[in-house]
Coordinates of C-alpha atoms in Angstrom, one line a residue:
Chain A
X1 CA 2.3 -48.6 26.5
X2 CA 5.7 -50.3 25.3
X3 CA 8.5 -48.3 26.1
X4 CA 11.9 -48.1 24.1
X5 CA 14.1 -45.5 25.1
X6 CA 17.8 -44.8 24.1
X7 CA 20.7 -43.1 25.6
X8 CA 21.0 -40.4 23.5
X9 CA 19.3 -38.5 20.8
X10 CA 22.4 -37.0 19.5
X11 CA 26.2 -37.7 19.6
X12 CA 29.1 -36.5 18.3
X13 CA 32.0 -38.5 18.3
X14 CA 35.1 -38.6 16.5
X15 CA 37.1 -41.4 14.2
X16 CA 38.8 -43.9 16.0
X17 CA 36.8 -43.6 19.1
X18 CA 34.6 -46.5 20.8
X19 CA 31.2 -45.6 21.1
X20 CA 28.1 -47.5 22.9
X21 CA 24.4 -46.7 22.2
X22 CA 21.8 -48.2 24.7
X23 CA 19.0 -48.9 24.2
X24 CA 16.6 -50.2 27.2
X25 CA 12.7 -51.7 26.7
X26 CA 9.6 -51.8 29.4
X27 CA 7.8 -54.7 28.4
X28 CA 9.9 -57.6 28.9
X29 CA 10.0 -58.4 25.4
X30 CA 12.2 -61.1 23.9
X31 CA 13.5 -59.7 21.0
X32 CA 15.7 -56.6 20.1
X33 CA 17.4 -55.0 17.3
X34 CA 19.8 -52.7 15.8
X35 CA 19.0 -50.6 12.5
X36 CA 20.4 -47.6 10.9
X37 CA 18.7 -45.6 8.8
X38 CA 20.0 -43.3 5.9
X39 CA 18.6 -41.5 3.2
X40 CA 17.5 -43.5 0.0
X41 CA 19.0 -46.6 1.7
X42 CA 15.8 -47.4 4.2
X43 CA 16.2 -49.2 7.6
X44 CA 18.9 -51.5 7.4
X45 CA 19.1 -54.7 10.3
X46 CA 22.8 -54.4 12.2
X47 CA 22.5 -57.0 14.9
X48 CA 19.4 -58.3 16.5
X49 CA 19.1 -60.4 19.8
X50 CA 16.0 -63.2 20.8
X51 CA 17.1 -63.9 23.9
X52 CA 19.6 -62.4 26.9
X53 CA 23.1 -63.7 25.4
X54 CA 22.4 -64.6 22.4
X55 CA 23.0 -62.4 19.2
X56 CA 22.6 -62.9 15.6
X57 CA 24.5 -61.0 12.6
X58 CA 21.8 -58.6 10.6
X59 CA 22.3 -56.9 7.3
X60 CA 25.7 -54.8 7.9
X61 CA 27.0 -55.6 11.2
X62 CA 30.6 -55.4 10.0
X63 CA 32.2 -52.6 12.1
X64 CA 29.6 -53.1 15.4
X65 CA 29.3 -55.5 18.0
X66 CA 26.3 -55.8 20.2
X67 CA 25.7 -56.9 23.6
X68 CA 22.8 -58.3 25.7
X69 CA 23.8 -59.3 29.2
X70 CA 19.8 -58.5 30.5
X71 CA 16.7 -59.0 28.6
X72 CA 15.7 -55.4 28.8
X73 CA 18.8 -53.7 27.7
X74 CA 20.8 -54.3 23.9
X75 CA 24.0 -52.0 23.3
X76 CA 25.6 -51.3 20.0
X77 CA 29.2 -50.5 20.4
X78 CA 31.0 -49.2 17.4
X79 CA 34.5 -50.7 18.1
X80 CA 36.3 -47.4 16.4
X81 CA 34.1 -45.3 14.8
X82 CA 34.0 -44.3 11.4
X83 CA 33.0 -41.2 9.3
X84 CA 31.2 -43.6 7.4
X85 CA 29.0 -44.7 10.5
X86 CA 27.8 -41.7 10.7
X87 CA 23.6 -42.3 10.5
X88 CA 20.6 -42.2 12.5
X89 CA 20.8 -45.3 15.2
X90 CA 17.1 -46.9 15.7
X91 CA 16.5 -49.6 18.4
X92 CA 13.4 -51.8 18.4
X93 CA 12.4 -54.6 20.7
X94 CA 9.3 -57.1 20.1
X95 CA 7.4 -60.2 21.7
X96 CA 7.4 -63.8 20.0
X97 CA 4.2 -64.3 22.1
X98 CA 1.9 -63.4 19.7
X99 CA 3.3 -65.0 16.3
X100 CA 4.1 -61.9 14.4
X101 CA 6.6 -59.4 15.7
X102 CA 5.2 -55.6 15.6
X103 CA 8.5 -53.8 16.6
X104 CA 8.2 -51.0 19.2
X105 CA 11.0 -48.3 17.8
X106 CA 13.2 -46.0 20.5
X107 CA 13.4 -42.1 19.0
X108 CA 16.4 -42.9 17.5
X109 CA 20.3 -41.6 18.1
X110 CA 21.7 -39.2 15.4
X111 CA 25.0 -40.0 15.5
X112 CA 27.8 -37.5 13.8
X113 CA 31.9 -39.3 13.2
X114 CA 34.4 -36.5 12.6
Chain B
X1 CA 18.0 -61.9 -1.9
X2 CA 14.2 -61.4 -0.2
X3 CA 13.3 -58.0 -1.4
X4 CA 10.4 -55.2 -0.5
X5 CA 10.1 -52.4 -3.0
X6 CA 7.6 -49.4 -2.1
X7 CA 6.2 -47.4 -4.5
X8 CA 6.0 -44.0 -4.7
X9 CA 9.3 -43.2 -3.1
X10 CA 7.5 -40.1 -2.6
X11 CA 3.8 -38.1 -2.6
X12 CA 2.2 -34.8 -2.7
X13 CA -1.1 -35.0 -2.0
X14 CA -3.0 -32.2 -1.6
X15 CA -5.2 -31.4 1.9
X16 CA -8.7 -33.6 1.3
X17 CA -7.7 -35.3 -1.6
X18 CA -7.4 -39.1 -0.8
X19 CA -4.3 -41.7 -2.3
X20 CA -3.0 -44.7 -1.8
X21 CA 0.7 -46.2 -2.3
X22 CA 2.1 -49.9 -2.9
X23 CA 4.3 -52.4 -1.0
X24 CA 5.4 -55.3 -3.2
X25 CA 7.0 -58.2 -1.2
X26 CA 7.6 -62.0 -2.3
X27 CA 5.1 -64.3 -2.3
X28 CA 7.0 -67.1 -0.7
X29 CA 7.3 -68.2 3.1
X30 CA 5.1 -65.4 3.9
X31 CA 4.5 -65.0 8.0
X32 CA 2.8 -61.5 8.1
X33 CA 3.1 -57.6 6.6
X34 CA 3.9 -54.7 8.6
X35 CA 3.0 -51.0 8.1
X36 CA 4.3 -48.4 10.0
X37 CA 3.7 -44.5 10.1
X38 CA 7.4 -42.5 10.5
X39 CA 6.7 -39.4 11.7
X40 CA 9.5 -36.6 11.5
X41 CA 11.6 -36.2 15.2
X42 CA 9.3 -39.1 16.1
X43 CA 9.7 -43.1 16.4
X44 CA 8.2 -45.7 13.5
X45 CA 4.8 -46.3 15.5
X46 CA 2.8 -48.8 13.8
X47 CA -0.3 -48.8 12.2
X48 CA -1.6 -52.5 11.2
X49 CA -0.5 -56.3 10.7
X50 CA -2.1 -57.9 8.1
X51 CA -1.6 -62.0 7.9
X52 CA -4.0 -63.5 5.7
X53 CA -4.8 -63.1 2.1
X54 CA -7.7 -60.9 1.6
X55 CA -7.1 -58.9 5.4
X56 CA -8.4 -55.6 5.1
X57 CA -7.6 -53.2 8.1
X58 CA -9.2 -49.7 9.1
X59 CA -7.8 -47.3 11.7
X60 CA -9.6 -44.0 11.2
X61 CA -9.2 -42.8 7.7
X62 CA -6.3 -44.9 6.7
X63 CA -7.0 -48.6 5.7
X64 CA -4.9 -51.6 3.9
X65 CA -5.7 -54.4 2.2
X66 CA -3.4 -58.0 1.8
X67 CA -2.6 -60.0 -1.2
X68 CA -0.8 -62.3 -0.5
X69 CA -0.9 -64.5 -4.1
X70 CA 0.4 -61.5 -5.8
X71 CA 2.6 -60.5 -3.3
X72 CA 1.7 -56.9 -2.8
X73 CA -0.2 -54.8 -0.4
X74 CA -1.9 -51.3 -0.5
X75 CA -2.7 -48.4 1.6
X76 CA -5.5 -45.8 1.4
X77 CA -5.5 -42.4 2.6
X78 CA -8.9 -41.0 2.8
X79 CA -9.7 -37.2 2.8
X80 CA -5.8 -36.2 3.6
X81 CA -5.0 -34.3 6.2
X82 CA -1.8 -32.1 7.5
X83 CA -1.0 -35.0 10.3
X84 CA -0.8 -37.8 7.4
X85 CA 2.5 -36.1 6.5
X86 CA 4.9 -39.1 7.4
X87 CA 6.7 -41.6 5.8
X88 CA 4.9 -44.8 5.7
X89 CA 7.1 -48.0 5.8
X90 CA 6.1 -51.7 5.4
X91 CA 7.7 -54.8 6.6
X92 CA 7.5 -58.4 5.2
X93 CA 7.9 -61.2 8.1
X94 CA 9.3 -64.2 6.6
X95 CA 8.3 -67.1 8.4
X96 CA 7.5 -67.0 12.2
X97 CA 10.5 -65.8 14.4
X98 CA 13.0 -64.9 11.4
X99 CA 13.9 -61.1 11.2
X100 CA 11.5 -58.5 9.3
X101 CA 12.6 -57.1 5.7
X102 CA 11.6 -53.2 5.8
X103 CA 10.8 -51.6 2.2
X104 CA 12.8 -48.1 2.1
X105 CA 8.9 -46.0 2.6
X106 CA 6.7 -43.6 0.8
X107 CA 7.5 -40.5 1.9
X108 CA 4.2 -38.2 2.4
X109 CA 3.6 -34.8 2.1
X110 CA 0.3 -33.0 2.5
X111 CA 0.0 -29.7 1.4
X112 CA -2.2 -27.4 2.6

């Protein structure tokens, strides 16, 4: 079974302060993302990576970097966090082997800016 | 702007009864659809991918079905029960190896 895991479920951080989330996959897949999730608004794409290096802009990315220096492991790194970042954090990694990309989601990181 | 729309937002069904919901995605550069089952304190797990017109899939009592003309996709609920309680979220690939557009879910509740 693919396994996604992340650093932490929760995390309480205040304004101004750098955060990382990391996220680490099992299965040697290619691909990774970023969303957050919040209510009414749905999953929302932050950053997503196809290959170690390389990153590509999603959705909302302004406010977070990302970085990908092995294939199994993608951080998010809120430069100086926001109240407004607060969210649930969701990592995801897939193949490109097989065509389409099923994504295999983390459990997610609740994150709390005071 | 490529848009998914889902439809309920949300569902109480009662235990037994069966339903079904909508995913409406464009039916341009279509690659594949996605549905997932969102489970509360759990992770998006998914359930099918559907990528030609017509598909029908089946995993125990749950089933969807692809069109891909119209640009919409459904999914059935048969005989309801307590564990179907989830949100249930579909993705539209566009193309093969561009990113996935997730609708915002159905949100499920079964009551007993």
């Amino acid at each position: 079974d693919v396994k996604v895991t992340q650093s932490s479920r929760y995390l309480v951080k205040r304004t101004g302060e750098k955060v990382f989330l990391e996220c680490v996959q099992d299965m040697d897949h290619e691909n990774m993302f970023w969303y957050r999730q919040d209510p009414g608004l749905g999953l929302r794409l932050i950053y997503f990576s196809y290959d170690v290096k390389m990153k590509e802009k999603g959705d909302i990315p302004e406010g977070y970097s990302v970085s990908r220096e092995k294939k199994e492991r993608f951080s998010l790194i809120l430069e100086s966090a926001s109240t407004n970042q607060t969210s649930m954090y969701l990592c995801a990694s897939s193949s490109s082997g097989q065509g389409w990309q099923t994504q295999y989601f983390g459990p997610g990181t609740r994150l709390l800016v005071l | 702007i490529l848009n998914v729309e889902q439809s309920p937002q949300s569902l109480h069904v009662q235990e037994g009864d069966s339903t079904n919901f909508t995913c409406s995605f464009p039916s341009s550069n279509f690659y594949a659809l996605h549905w997932y089952r969102w489970e509360t304190a759990k992770s998006p797990e998914a359930l099918f991918v559907m990528t030609l017109n017509g598909d029908e899939k089946k995993k125990g009592q749950i089933s969807a079905t692809l069109n891909t003309k119209e640009g919409y996709s459904y999914l059935y609920i048969k005989g309801s029960q307590p564990e179907d309680s989830a949100t249930y979220l579909c993705a539209f690939e566009v193309n093969r190896d561009d990113k996935i557009i997730f609708g915002k879910g159905t949100r499920l509740h079964i009551l007993p």
